[in-house]
Coordinates of C-alpha atoms in Angstrom, one line a residue:
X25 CA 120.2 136.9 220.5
X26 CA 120.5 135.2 217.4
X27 CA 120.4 136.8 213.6
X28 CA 117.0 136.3 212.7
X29 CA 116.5 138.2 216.3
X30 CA 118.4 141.2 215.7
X31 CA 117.0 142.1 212.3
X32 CA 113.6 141.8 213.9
X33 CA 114.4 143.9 216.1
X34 CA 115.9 146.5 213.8
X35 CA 112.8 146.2 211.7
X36 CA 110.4 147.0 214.8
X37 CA 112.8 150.1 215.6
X38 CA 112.6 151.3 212.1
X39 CA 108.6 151.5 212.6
X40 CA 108.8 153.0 215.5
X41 CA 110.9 155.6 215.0
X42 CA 109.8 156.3 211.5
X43 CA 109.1 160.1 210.7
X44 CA 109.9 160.7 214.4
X45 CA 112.5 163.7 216.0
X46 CA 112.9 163.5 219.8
X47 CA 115.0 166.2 220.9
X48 CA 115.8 166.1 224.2
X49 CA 116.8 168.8 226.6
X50 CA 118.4 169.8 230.0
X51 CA 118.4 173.0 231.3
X52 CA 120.4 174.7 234.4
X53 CA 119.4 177.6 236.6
X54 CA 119.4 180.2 238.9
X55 CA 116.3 181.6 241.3
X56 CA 115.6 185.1 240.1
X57 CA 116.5 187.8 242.6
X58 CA 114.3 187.3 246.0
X59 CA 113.9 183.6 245.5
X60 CA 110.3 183.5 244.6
X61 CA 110.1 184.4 241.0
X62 CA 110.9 182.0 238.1
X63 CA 114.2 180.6 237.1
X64 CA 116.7 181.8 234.8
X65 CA 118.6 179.7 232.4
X66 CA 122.2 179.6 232.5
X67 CA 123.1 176.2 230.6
X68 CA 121.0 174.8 228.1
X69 CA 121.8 171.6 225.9
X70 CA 120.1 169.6 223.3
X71 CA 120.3 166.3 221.9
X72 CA 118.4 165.2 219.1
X73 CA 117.6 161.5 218.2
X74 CA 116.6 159.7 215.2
X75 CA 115.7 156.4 213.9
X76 CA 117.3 154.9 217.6
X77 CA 120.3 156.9 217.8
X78 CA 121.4 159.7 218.7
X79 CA 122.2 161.9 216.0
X80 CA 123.1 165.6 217.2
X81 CA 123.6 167.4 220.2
X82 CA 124.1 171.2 221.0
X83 CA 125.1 173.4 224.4
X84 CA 125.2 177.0 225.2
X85 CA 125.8 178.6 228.5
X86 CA 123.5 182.0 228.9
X87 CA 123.8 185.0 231.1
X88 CA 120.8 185.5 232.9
X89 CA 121.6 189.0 233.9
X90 CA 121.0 188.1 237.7
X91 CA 123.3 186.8 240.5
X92 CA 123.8 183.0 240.8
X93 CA 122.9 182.1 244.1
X94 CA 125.2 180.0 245.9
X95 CA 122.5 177.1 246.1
X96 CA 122.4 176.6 242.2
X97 CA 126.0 176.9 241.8
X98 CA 126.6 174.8 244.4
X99 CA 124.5 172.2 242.0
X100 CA 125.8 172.9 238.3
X101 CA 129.1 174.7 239.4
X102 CA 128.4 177.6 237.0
X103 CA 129.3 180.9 238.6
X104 CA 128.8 184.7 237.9
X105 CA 132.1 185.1 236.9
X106 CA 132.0 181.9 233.9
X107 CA 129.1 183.9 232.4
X108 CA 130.9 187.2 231.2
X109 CA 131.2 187.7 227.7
X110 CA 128.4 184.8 227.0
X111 CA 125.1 185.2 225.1
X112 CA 121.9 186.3 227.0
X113 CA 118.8 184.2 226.3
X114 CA 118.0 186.3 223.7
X115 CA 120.6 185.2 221.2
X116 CA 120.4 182.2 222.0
X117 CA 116.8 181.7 221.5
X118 CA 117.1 182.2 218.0
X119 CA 119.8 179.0 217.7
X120 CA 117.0 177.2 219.6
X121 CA 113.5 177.5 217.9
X122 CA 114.9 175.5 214.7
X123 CA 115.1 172.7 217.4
X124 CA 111.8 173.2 218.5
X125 CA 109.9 173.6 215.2
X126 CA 108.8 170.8 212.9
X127 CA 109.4 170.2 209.8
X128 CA 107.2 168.9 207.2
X129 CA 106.3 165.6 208.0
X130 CA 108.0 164.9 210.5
X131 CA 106.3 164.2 214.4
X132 CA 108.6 166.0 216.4
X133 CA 108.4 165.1 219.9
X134 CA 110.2 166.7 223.5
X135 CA 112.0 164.6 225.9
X136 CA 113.6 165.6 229.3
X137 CA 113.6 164.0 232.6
X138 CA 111.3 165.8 234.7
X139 CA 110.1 167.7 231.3
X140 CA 107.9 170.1 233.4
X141 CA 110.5 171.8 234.6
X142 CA 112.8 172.0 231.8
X143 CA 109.4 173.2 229.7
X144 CA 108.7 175.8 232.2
X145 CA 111.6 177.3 232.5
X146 CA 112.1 177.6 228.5
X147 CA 108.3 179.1 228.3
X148 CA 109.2 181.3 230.7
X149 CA 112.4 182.7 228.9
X150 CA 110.6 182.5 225.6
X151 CA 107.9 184.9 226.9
X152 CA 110.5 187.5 228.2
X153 CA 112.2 187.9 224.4
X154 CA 108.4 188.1 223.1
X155 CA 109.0 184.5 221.6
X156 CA 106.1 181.3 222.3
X157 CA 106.7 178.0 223.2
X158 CA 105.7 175.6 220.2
X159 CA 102.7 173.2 221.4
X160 CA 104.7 169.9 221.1
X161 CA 103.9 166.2 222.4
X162 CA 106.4 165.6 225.5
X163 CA 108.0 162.6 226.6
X164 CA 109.0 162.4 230.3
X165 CA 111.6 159.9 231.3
X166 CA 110.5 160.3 234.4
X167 CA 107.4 158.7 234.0
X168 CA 105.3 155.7 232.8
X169 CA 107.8 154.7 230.1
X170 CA 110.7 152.8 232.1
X171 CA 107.9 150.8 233.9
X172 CA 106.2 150.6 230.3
X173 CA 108.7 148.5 228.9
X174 CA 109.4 146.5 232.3
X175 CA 112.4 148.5 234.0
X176 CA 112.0 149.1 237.5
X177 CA 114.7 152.2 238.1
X178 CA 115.1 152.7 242.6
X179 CA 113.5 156.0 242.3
X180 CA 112.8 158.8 239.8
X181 CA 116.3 160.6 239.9
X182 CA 118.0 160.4 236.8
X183 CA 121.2 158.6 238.3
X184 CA 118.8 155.2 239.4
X185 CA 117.0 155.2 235.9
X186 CA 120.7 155.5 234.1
X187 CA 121.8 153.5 236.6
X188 CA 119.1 150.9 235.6
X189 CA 119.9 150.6 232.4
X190 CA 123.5 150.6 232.8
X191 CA 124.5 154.1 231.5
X192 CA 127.2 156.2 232.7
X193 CA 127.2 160.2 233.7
X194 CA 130.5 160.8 234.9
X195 CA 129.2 164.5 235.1
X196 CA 126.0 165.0 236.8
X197 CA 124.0 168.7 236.6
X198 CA 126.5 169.4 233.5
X199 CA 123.6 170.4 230.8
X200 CA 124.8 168.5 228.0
X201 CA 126.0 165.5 230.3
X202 CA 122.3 165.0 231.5
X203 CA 120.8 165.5 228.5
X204 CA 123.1 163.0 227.0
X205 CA 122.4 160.7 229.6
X206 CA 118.2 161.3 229.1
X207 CA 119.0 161.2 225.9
X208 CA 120.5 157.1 225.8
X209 CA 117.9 156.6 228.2
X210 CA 114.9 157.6 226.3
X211 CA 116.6 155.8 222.8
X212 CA 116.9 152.8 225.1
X213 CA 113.3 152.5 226.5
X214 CA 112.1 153.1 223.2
X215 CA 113.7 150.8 221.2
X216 CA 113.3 148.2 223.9
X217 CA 109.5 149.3 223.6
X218 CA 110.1 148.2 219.7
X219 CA 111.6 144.6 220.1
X220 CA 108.4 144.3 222.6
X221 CA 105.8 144.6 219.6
X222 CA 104.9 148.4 220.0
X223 CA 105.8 150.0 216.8
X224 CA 103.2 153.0 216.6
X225 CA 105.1 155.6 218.4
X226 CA 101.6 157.6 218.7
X227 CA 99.9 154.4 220.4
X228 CA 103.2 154.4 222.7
X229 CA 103.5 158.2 223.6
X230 CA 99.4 157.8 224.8
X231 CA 100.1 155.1 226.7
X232 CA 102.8 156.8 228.7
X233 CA 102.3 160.1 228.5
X234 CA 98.9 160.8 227.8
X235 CA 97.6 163.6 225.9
X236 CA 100.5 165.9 227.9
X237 CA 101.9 168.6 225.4
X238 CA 104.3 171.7 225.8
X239 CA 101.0 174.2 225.7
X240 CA 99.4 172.7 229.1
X241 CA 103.1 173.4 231.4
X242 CA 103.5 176.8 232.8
X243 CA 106.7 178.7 233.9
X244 CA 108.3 177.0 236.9
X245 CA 109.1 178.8 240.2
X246 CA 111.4 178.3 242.8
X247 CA 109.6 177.9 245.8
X248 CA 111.7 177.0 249.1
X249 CA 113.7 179.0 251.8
X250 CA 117.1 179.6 252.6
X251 CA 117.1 176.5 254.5
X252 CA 117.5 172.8 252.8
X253 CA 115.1 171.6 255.6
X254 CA 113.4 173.5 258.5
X255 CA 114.5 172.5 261.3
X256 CA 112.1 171.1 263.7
X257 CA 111.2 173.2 266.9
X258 CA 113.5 173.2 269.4
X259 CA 112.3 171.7 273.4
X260 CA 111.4 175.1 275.0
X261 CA 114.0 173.1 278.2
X262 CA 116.7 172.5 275.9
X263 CA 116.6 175.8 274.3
X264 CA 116.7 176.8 278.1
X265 CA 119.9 174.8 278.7
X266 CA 121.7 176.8 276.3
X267 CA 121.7 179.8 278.8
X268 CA 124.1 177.7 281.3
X269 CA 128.2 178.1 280.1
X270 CA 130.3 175.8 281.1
X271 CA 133.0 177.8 283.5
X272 CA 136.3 177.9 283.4
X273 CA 136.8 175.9 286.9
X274 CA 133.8 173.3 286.0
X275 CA 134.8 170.1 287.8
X276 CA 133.7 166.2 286.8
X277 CA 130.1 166.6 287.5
X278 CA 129.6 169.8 285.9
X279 CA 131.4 168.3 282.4
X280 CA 129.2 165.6 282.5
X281 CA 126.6 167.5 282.7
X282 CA 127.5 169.4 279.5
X283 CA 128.2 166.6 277.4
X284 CA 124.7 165.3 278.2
X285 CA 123.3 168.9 276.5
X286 CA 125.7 168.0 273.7
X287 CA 124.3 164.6 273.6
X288 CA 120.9 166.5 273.4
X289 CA 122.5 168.9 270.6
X290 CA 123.5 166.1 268.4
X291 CA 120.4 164.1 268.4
X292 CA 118.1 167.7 268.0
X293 CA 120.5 168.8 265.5
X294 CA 120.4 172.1 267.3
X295 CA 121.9 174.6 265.4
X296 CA 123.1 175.9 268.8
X297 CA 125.6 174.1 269.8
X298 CA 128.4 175.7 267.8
X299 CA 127.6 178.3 270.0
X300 CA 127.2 176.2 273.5
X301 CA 130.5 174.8 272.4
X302 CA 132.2 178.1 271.8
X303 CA 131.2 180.0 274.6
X304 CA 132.3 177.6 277.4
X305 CA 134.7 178.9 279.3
X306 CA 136.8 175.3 280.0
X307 CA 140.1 174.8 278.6
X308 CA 139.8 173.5 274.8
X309 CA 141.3 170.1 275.6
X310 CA 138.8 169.2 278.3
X311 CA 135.7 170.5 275.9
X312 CA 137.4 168.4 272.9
X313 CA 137.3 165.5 275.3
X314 CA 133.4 166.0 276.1
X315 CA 132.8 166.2 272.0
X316 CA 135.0 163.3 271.5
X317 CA 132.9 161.0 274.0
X318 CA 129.6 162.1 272.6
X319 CA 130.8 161.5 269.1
X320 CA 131.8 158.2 270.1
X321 CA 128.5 156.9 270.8
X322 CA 127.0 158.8 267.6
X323 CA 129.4 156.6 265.6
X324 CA 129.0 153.6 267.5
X325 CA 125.1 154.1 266.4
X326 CA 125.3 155.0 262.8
X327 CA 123.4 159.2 263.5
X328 CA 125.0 160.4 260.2
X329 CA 123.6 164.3 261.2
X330 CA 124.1 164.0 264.8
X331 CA 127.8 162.7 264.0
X332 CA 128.2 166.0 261.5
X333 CA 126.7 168.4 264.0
X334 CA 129.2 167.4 266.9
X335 CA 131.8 167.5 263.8
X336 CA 130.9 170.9 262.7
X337 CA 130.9 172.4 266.1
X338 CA 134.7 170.5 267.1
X339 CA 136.1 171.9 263.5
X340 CA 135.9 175.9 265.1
X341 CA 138.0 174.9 268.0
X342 CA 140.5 172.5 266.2
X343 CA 141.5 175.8 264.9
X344 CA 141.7 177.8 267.6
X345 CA 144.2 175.4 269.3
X346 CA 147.5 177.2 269.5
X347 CA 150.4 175.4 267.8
X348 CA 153.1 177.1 269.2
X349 CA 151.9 175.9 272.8
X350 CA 150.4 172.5 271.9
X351 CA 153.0 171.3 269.7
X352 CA 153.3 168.1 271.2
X353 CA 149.6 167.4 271.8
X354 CA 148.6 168.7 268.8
X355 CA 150.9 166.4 266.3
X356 CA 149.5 163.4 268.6
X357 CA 146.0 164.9 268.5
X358 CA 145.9 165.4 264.5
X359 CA 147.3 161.9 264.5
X360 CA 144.6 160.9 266.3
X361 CA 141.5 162.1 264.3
X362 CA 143.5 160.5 260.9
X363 CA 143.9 157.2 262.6
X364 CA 141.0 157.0 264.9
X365 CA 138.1 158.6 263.6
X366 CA 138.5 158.5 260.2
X367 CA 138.0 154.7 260.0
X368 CA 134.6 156.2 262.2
X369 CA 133.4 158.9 260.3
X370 CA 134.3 157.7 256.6
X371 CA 131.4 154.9 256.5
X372 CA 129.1 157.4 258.1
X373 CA 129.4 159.1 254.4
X374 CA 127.2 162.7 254.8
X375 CA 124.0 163.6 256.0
X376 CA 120.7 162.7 253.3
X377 CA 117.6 164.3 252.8
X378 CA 115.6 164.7 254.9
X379 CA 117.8 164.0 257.7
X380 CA 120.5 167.2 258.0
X381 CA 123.0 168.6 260.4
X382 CA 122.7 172.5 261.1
X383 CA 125.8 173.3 258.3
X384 CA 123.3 171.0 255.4
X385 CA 120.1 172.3 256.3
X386 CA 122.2 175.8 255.6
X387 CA 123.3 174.2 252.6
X388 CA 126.4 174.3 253.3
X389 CA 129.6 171.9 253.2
X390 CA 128.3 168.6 255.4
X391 CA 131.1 168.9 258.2
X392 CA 131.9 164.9 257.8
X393 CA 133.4 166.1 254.3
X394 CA 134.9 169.3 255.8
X395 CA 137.3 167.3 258.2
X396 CA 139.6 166.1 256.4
X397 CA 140.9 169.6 254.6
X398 CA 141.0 170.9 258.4
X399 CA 143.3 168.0 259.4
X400 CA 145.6 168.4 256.8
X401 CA 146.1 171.6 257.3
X402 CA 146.3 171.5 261.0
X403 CA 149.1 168.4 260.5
X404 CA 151.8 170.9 259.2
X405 CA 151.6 172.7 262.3
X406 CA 154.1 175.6 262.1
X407 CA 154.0 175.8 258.0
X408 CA 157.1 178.1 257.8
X409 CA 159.3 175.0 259.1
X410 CA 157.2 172.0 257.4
X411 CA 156.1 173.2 254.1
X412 CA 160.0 172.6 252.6
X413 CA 160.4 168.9 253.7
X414 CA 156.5 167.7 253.3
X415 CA 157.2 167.2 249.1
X416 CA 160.2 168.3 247.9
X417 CA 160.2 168.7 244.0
X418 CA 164.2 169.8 243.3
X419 CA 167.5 167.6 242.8
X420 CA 167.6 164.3 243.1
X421 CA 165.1 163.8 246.3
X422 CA 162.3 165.5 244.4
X423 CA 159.0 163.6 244.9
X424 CA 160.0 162.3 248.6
X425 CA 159.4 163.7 252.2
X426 CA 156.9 163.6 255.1
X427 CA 154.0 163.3 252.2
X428 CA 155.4 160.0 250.8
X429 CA 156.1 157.9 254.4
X430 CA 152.3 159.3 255.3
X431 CA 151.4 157.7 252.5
X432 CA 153.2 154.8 253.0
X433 CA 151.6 154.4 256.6
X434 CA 148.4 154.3 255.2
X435 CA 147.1 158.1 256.0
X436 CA 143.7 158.7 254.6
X437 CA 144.0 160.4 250.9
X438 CA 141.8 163.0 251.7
X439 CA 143.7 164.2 254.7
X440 CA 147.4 164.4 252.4
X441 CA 145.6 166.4 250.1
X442 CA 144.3 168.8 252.0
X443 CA 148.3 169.1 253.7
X444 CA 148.9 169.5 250.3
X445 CA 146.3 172.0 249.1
X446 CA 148.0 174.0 252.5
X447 CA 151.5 173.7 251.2
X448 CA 150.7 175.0 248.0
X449 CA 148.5 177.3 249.7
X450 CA 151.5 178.8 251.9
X451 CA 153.7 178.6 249.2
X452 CA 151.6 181.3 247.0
X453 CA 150.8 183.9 250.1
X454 CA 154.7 184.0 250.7
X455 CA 155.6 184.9 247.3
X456 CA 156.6 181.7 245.9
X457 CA 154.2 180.7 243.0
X458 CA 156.7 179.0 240.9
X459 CA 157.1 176.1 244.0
X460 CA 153.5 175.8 244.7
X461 CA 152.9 174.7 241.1
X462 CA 155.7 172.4 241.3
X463 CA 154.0 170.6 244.8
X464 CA 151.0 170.6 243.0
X465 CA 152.3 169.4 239.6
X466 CA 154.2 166.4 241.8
X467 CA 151.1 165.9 244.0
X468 CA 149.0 165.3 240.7
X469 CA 151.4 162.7 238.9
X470 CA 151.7 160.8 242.9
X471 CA 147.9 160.1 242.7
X472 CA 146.4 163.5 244.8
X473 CA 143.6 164.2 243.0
X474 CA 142.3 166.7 245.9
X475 CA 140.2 169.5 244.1
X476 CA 142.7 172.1 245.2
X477 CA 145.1 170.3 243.3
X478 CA 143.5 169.8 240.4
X479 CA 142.6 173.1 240.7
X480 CA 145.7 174.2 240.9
X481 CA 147.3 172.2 238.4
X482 CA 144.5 172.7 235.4
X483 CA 145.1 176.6 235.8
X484 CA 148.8 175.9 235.1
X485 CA 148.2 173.8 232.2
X486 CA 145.2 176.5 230.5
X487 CA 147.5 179.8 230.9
X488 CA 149.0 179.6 227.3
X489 CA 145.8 180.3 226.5
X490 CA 145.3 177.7 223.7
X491 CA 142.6 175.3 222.6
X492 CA 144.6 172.4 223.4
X493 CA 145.5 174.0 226.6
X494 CA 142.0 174.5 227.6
X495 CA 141.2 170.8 226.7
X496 CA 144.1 169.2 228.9
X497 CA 143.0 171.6 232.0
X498 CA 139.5 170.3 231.3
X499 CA 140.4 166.4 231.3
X500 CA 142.5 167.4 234.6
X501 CA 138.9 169.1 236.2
X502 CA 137.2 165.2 234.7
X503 CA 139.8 163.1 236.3
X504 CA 139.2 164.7 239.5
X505 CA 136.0 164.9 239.4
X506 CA 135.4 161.6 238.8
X507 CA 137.1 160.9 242.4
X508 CA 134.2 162.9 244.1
X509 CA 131.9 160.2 245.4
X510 CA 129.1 162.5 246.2
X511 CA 131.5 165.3 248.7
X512 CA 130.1 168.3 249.3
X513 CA 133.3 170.4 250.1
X514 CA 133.4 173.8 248.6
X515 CA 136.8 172.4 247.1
X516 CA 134.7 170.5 244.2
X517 CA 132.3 173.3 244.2
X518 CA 135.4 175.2 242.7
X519 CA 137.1 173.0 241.0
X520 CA 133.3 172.4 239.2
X521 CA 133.3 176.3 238.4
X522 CA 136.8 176.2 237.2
X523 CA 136.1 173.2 235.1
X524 CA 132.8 174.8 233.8
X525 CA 135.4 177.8 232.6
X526 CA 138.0 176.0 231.0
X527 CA 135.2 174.3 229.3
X528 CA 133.5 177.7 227.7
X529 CA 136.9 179.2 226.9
X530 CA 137.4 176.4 224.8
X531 CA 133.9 176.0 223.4
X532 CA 134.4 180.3 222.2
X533 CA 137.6 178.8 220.9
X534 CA 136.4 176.0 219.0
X535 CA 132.9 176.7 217.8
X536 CA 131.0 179.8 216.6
X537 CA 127.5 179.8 214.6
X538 CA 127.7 180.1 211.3
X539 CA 123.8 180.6 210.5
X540 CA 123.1 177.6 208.9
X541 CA 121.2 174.4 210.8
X542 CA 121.5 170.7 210.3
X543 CA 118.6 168.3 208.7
X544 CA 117.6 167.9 212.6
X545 CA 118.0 171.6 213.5
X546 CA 121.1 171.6 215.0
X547 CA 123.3 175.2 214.6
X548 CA 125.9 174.5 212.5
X549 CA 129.7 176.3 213.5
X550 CA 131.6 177.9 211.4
X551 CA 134.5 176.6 210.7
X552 CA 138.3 178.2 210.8
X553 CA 139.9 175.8 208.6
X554 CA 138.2 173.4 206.2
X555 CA 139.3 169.5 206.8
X556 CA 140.6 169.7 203.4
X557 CA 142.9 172.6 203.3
X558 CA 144.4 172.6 207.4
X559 CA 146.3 175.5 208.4
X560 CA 149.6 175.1 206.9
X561 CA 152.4 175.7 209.3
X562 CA 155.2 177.3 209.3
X563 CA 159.4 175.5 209.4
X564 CA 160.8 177.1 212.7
X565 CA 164.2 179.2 211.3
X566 CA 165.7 177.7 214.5
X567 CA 165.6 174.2 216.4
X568 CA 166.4 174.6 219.9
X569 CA 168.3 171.2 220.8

């Protein structure tokens, strides 16, 4: 782009944007009690925008006074227990309406991806503290705007239109990460809008969104079951089938037979078969074998859920299997499933909408990202006599063992750190705390960055208690989160809560109101120490050398 080009362009953004405050918000939720009823605001961030940029952003978590279901958490990684001691949308509705009410002169417009729902769950909290939504032109970057300006995102998730225009979120369903990310997204379209000729924002906000305003979107409800997906009916033969147990004596013929109903089971997701697999009476090794030739084939095909719901009904009886009398079997076994079927099951990934296994349609952990954990614990075998040599951290051999010639030999990463997680694990239930953080301050600097780790490690760094502490725990939760790549183990659900709580420790640290507002409307904290007189500290009386 040459000279001439770029202070065209700046000229056409200046129009556009002229008199013009987007803010632009994100919330996060929790279904009200029963399921039915509206959501409740936990999270709530906003970002406000002028003349192309972004130019302030704000975040507050909220305690709705009601459970958090395991469903939302599972999705912002906010938990009951991150909300004590925070602000209930009452006091934090009076921080917000300063956002939301226009100044004189000014064309104040609100943005959010999907802004329905973000819009009907504020209405809804507004109402319940006697408070009304201000009628406001809205701005959905989910709609006609990235098509407007000739960007053709893969769907109308947030992830593909960012991903279109090539802007990162490192942290997905964090409130002031998405609305960050809206936030660059909407500046972008906009201003690409600009360099394209339109420069009357009003002709440009009817062209893609209408005459669509805050005063015509109502509260929004949460509407679905328990269950992901329903299930499909189940054959009234198959379900039949279930009634025949393999016995204890069953010969070729009749083992055949059963894997064929497990063959059945995995490609009708039957929810059953944990059960037909659990209630046979035939020696574990001889029904792992059936699993294992069924699972095969699913691999061989590409069936993602039928692959997860053979996995998730195998993962019960991996643990049943006694160490102490399979000891040779199971070190070869284990050894198996790392170097066999992990090069199987890893390009599988986990089961997608609207195709689940029994464990996802319960919105659960997909069993294809469960494995792994179970593996690595189950590769210690007796812990009492493995835990000491698998990462020794003292004298002059710290940092070696099994751990480091498994990793040598190529073992898959997610299998050491769940052997890890284990070791640690053991470590703390036998009264040894100091050594587990040692394994797990080891693990971290070797590469592991397994959420029970990380975990692990970022409580170790936050328990002086101090703002810097909290920070450095924080970056630990972002590092390993960043290694996620979509995993549904309840390991990053937890490392996401703890993260979420390291965050807001810090945040009460950092920040508090002050009562005063920005020219945009943002709160403005109060501040401990001005820039220009710092805390003076004091000379220690004595240097420890």
């Amino acid at each position: 782009m040459s000279q001439v080009d770029a202070v065209t362009d700046q000229v056409a953004i200046a129009a556009l944007w002229g008199g013009v405050r987007l803010v632009v918000i994100d919330t996060e939720t929790t279904r009200s009690p029963g399921g039915g009823g509206p959501l409740r605001v936990v999270s709530i961030a906003a970002v406000t925008c002028r003349g192309g940029t972004v130019r302030g952003k704000w975040q507050t978590l909220a305690n709705p006074q009601v459970p958090i279901d395991r469903e939302s958490r599972a999705i912002h990684g906010i938990a009951d227990e991150h909300l004590v001691g925070e602000p209930i949308f009452a006091d934090v509705a009076g921080l917000l309406m300063p956002l939301l009410t226009p100044r004189d002169g000014e064309k104040l417009v609100l943005c959010a991806h999907n802004v329905g729902f973000d819009v009907g769950v504020l209405r809804h909290e507004l109402e319940l503290v006697g408070l009304e939504m201000p009628d406001l032109p809205v701005l959905d970057t989910m709609g006609k705007l990235a098509s407007f300006v000739g960007v053709q995102p893969a769907s109308g998730k947030l992830t593909d239109l960012i991903a279109a225009l090539g802007i990162v979120n490192n942290r997905p369903h964090d409130a002031m990460a998405d609305a960050v990310a809206c936030a660059d997204a909407a500046v972008t379209l906009l201003n690409r809008a600009a360099s394209q000729g339109h420069t009357n924002f009003d002709e440009l906000l009817a062209a893609v969104s209408g005459t669509a305003s805050t005063g015509s979107i109502r509260a929004s409800r949460f509407s679905t079951g328990g269950e992901r997906a329903r299930a499909k009916s189940l054959p009234a033969e198959h379900v039949h089938g279930h009634a025949t147990v393999l016995s204890k004596r069953a010969g070729v013929k009749l083992v055949a037979a059963w894997r064929e109903q497990v063959a059945e089971c995995a490609h009708l997701r039957c929810r059953h078969l944990d059960a037909r697999v659990s209630q046979a009476e035939a020696p574990y090794l001889k029904r792992i074998e059936a699993l294992e030739a069924v699972l095969e084939q699913l691999c061989a095909d590409g069936d993602t859920a039928g692959a997860a719901t053979v996995v998730g009904a195998m993962i019960p009886l991996l643990e049943v299997i006694d160490p102490y009398q399979t000891r040779a079997y199971l070190g070869s076994y284990i050894c198996r499933w790392e170097r066999y079927w992990a090069p199987r099951l890893t390009p599988l990934g986990r089961c997608e909408e609207p195709d689940f296994c029994p464990a996802c349609r319960r919105r659960e952990a997909c069993p294809l990202d469960v494995w792994p954990d179970v593996v690595g614990r189950l590769s210690l075998g007796e812990p009492g006599s493995s835990v000491k040599g698998f990462l020794r951290t003292s004298g002059r051999v710290a940092g070696t063992g099994t751990y480091t010639n498994w990793k040598k030999a190529g073992v898959d990463e997610r299998v050491l750190g769940g052997a890890l997680l284990a070791c640690a694990d053991y470590l703390r239930t036998t009264g040894n705390p100091g050594e587990a953080a040692r394994v797990a301050r080891l693990a971290w600097e070797k590469g592991c960055r397994h959420p029970g780790i990380a975990e692990v490690l970022a409580g170790l760094i936050a328990a002086p208690g101090r703002l810097a502490d909290f920070e450095a725990a924080t970056s630990i939760c972002d590092e390993a989160l960043d290694h996620r790549a979509g995993s549904s183990s309840d390991g990053w659900l937890v490392l996401m809560s703890r993260r979420n709580q390291l965050a807001g420790r810090a945040q009460r640290l950092k920040l508090r109101p002050s009562g005063q507002y920005d020219e945009d409307g943002n709160p403005i904290p109060l501040r401990r120490h001005h820039p220009e007189t710092p805390r003076r500290t004091r000379t220690p009386r004595f240097i420890r050398q």
